[in-house]
PDB file of C-alpha atoms in Angstrom:
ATOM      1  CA  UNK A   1     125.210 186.687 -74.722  1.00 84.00           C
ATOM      2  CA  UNK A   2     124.591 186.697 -78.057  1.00 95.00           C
ATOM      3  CA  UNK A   3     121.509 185.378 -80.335  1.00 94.00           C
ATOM      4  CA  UNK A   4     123.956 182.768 -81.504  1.00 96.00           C
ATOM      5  CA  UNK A   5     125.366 182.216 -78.339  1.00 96.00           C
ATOM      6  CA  UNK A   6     121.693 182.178 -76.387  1.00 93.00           C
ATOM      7  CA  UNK A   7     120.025 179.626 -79.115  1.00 94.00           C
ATOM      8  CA  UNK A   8     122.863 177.164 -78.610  1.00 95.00           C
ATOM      9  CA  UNK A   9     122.369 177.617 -74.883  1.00 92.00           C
ATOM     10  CA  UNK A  10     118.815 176.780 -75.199  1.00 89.00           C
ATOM     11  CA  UNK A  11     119.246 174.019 -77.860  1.00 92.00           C
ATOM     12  CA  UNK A  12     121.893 172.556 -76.350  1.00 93.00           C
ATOM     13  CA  UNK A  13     120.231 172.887 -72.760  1.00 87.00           C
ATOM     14  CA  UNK A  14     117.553 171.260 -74.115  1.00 86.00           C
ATOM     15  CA  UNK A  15     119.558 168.180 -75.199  1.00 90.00           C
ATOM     16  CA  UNK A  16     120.874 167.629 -71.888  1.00 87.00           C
ATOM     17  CA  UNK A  17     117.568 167.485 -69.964  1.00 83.00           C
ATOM     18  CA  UNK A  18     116.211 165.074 -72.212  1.00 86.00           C
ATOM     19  CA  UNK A  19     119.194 163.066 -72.479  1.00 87.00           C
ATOM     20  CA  UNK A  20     119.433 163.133 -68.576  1.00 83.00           C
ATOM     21  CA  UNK A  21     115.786 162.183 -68.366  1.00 86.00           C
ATOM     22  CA  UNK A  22     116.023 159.497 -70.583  1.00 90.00           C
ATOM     23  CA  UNK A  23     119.146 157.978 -69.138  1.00 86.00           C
ATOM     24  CA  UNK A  24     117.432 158.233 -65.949  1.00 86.00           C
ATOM     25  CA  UNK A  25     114.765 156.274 -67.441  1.00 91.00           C
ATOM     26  CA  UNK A  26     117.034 153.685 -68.819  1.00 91.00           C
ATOM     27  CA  UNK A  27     118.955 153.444 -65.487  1.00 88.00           C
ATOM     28  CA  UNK A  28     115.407 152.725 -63.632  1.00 89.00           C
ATOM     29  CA  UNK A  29     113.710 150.403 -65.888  1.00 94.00           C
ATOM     30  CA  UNK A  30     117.048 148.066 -66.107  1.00 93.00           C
ATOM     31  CA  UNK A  31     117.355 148.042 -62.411  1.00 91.00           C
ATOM     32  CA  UNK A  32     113.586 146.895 -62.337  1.00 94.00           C
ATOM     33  CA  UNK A  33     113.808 144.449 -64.377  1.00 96.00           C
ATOM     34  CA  UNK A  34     116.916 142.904 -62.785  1.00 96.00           C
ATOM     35  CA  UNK A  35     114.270 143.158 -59.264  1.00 95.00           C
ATOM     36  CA  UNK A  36     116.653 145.561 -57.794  1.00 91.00           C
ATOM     37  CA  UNK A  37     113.784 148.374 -57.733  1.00 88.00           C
ATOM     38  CA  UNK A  38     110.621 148.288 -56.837  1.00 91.00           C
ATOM     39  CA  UNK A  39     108.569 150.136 -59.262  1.00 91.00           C
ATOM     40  CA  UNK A  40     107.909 153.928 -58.660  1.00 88.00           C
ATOM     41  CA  UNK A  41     104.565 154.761 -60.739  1.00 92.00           C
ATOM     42  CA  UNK A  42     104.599 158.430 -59.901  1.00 86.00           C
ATOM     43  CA  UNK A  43     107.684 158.785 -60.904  1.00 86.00           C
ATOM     44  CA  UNK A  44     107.571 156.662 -64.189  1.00 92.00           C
ATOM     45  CA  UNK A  45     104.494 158.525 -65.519  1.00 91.00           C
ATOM     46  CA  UNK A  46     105.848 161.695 -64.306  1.00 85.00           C
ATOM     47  CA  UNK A  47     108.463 161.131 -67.215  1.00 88.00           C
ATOM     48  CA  UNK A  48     106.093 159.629 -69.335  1.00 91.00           C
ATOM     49  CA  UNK A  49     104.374 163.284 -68.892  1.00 86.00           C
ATOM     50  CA  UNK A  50     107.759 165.415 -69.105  1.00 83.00           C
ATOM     51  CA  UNK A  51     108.410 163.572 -72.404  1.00 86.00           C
ATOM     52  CA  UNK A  52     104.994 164.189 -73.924  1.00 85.00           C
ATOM     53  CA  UNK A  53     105.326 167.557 -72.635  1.00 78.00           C
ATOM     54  CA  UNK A  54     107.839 169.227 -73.333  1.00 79.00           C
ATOM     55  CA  UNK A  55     110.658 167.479 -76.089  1.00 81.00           C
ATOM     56  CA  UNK A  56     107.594 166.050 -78.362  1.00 82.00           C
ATOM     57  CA  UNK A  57     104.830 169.196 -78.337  1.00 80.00           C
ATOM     58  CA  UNK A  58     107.876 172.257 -77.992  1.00 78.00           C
ATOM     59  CA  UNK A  59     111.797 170.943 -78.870  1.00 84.00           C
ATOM     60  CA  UNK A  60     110.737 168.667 -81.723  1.00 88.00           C
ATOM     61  CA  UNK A  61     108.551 170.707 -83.372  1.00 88.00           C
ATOM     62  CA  UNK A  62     110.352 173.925 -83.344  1.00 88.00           C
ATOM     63  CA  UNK A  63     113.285 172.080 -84.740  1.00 92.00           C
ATOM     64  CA  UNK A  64     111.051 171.015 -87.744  1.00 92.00           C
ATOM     65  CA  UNK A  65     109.697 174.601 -87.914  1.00 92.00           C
ATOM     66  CA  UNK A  66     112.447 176.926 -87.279  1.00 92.00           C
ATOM     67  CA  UNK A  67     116.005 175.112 -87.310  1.00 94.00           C
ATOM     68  CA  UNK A  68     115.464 172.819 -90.116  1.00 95.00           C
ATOM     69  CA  UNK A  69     114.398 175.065 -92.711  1.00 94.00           C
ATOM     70  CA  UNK A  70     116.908 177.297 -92.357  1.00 94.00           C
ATOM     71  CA  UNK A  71     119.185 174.284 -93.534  1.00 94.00           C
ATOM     72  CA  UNK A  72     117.614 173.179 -96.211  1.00 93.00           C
ATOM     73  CA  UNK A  73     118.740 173.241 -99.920  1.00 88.00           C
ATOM     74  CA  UNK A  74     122.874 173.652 -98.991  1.00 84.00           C
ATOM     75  CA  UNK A  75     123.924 169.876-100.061  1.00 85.00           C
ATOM     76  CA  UNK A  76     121.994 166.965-100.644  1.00 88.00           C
ATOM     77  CA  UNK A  77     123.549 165.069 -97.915  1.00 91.00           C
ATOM     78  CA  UNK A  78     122.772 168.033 -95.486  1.00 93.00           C
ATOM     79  CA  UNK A  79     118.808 167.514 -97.121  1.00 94.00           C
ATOM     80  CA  UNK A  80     119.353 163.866 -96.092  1.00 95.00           C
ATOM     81  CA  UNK A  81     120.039 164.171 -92.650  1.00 95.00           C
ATOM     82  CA  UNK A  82     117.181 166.317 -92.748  1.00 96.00           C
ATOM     83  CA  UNK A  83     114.598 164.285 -93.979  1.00 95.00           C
ATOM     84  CA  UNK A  84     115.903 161.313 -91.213  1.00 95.00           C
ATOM     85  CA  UNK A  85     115.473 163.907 -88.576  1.00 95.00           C
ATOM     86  CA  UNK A  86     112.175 164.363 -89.668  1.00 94.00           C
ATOM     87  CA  UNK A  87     111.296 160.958 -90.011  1.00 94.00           C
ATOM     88  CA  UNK A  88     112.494 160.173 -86.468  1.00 92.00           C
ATOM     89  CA  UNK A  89     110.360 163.104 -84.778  1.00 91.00           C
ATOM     90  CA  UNK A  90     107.556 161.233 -86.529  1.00 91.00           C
ATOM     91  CA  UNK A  91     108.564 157.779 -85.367  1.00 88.00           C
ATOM     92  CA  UNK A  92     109.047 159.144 -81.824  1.00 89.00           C
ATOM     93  CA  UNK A  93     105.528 159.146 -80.999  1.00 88.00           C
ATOM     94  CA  UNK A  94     104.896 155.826 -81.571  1.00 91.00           C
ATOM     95  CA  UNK A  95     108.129 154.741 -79.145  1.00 88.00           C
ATOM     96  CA  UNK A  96     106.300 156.980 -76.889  1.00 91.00           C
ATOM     97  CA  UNK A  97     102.908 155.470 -76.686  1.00 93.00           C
ATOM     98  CA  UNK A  98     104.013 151.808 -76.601  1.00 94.00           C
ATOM     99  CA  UNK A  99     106.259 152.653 -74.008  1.00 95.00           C
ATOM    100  CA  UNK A 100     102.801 154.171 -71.922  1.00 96.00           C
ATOM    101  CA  UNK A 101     101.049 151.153 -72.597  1.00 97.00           C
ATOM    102  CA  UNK A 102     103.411 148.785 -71.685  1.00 97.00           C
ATOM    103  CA  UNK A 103     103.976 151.299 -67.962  1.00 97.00           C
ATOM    104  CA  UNK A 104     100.030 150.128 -68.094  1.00 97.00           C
ATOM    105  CA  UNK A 105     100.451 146.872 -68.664  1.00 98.00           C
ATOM    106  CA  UNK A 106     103.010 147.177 -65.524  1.00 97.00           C
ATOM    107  CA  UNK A 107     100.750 148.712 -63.096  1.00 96.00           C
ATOM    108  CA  UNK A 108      98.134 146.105 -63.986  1.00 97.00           C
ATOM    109  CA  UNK A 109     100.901 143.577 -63.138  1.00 96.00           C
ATOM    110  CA  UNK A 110     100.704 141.424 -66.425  1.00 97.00           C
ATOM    111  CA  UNK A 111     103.495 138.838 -66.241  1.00 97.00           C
ATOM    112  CA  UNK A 112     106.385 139.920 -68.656  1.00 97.00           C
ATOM    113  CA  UNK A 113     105.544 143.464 -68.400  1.00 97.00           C
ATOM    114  CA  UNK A 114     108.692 144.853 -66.315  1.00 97.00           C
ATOM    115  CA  UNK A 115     111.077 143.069 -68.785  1.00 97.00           C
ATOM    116  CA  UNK A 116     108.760 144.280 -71.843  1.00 97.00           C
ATOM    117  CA  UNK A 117     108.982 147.990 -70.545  1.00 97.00           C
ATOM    118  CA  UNK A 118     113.061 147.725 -69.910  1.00 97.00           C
ATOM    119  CA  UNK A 119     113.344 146.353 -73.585  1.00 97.00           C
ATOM    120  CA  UNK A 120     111.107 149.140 -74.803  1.00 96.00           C
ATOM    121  CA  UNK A 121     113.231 151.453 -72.556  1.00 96.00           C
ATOM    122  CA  UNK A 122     116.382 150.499 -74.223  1.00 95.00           C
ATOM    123  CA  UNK A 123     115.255 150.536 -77.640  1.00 93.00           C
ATOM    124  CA  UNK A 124     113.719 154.132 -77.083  1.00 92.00           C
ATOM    125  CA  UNK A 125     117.212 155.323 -75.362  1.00 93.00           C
ATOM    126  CA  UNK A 126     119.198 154.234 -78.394  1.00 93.00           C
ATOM    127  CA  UNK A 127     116.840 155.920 -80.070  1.00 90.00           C
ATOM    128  CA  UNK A 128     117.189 159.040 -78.788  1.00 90.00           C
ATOM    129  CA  UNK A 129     120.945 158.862 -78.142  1.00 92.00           C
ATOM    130  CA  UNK A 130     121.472 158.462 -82.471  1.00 92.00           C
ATOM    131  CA  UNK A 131     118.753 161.517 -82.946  1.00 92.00           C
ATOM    132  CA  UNK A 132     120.777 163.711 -80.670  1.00 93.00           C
ATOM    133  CA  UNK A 133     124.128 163.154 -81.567  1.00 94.00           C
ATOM    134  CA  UNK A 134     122.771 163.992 -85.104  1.00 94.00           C
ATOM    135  CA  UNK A 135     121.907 166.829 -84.290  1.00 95.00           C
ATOM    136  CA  UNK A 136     125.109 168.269 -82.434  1.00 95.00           C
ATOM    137  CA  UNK A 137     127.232 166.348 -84.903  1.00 96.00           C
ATOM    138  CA  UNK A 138     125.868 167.650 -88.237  1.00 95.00           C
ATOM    139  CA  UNK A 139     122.752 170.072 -87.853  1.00 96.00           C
ATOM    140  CA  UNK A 140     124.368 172.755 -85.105  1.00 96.00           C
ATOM    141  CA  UNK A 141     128.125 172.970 -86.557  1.00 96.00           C
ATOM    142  CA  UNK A 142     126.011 173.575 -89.627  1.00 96.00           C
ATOM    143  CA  UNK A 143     123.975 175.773 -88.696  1.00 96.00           C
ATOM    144  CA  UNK A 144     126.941 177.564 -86.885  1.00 96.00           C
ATOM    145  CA  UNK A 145     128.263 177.975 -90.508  1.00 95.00           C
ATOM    146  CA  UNK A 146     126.070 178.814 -92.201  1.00 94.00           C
ATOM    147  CA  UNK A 147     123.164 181.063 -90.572  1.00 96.00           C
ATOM    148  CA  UNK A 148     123.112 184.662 -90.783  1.00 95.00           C
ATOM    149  CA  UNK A 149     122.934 186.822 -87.308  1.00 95.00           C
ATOM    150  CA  UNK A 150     119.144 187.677 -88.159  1.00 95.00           C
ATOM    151  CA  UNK A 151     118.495 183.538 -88.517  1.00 95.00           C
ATOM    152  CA  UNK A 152     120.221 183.149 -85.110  1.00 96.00           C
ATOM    153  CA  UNK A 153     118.241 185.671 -83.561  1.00 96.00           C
ATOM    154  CA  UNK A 154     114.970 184.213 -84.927  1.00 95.00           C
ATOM    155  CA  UNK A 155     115.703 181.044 -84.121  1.00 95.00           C
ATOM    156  CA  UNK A 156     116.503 182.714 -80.612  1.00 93.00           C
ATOM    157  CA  UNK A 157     113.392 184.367 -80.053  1.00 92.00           C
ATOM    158  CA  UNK A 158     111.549 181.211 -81.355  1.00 88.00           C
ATOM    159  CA  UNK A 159     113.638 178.595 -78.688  1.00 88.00           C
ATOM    160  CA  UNK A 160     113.438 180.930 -76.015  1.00 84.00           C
ATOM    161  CA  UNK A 161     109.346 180.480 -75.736  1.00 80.00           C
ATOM    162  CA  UNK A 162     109.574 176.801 -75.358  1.00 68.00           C
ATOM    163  CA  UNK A 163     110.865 177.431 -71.337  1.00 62.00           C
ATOM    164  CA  UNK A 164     111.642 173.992 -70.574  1.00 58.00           C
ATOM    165  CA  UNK A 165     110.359 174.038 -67.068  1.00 54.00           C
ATOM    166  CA  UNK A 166     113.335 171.995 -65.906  1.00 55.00           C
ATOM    167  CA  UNK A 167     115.721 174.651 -66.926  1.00 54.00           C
ATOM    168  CA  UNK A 168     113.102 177.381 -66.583  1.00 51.00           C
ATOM    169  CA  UNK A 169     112.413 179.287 -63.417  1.00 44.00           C
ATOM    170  CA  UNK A 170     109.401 181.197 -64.680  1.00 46.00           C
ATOM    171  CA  UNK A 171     107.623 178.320 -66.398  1.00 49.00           C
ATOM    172  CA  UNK A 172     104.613 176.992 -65.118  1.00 53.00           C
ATOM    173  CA  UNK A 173     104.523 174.187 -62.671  1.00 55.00           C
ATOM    174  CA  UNK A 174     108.213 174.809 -61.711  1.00 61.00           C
ATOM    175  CA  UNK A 175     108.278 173.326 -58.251  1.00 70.00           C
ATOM    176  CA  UNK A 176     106.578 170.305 -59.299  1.00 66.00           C
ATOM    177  CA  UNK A 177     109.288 169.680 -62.149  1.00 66.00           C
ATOM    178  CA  UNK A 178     111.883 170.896 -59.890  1.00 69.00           C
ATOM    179  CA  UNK A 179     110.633 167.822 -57.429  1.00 74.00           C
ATOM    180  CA  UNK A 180     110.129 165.605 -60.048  1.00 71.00           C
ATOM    181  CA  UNK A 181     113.808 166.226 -61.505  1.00 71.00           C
ATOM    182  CA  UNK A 182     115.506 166.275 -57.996  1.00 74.00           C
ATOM    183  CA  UNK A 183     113.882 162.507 -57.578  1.00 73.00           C
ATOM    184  CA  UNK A 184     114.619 161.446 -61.043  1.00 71.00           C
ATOM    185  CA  UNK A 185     118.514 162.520 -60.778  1.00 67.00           C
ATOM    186  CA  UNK A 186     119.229 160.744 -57.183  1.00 72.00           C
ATOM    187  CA  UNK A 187     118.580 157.332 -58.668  1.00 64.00           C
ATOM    188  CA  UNK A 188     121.087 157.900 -61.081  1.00 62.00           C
ATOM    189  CA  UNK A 189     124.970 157.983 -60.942  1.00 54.00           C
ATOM    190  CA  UNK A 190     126.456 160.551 -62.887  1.00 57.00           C
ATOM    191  CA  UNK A 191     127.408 162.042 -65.408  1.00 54.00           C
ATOM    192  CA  UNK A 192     123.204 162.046 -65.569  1.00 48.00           C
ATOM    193  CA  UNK A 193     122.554 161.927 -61.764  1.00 54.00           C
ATOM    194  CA  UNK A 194     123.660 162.558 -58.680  1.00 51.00           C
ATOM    195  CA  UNK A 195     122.952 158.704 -57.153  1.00 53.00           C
ATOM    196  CA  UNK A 196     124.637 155.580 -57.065  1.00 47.00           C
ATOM    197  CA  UNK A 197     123.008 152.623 -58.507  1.00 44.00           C
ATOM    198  CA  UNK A 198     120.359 150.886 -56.800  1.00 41.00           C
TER     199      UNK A 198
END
């Protein structure tokens, strides 16, 4: 494989665990909210964690410090993209904590909560779902036409550190994720998951 070919793997790998996690995560919280699952708090803060973890202190940030900059200064609508890529690894934190709180506000069983979460759920999905599809839309085809084989083996070297420990055999903590992951994709139906709906 080549550095191209290996930080597309890992980018696009990358993608798809998220995008599985947070489907999952949209499947569950619906289904809660309609009272056809009982809540699973292990489970829900085990994303929670994943999330915090892995896409928002590794993907997002090597994006903003290795893929983006590479990009910049070709056209001014490629610079706008950009910039709203940027603004919306910023903006995820935020969707982050409010969705933690509200899981609190859940396990504390304040009335509303369950319904609050699955909206918050939702709004964080679509979220995600526009981010992404920026990204493989605009930023990689870009990037496929314009970097230079000593970018793509930078930005190589740089993606393969993050070792997303759901794709990762050697990262740390691998047969907890592993768990975690198996659990998350059986309550799911695919494409995402293995499971039929609940």
């Amino acid at each position: 494989m080549n550095p191209q070919q290996q930080a597309l793997s890992i980018i696009r790998g990358e993608h798809r665990t998220l995008a599985a996690v947070v489907n999952a995560l949209e499947h569950v919280a619906a289904d809660m909210a309609a009272n056809k699952l009982t809540p699973d708090y292990k489970l829900l803060w085990s994303i929670m964690y994943y999330i915090e973890e892995f896409p928002e202190r590794l993907h997002h940030p090597k994006e903003d410090s290795v893929l983006f900059p590479r990009l910049r200064g070709n056209t001014p609508d490629l610079d706008e993209v950009l910039d709203e890529l940027g603004r919306q690894h910023v903006n995820s934190h935020p969707h982050l904590d409010a969705l933690k709180t509200v899981l609190g506000h859940m396990e504390a069983e304040i009335p509303g909560a369950v319904a609050e979460f699955a909206e918050k759920v939702a709004t964080y999905a679509g979220f995600h779902w526009k981010h992404m599809n920026l990204e493989e839309t605009v930023v990689l085809p870009k990037a496929i036409e314009l970097f230079s084989p000593q970018d793509w083996t930078e930005v190589a070297a740089q993606f393969a550190e993050n070792k997303d420990p759901l794709q990762n055999a050697s990262a740390q903590n691998t047969e907890w994720f592993r768990k975690f992951y198996s659990r998350l994709v059986s309550l799911v139906p695919e494409p995402w998951g293995v499971g039929a709906r609940h």
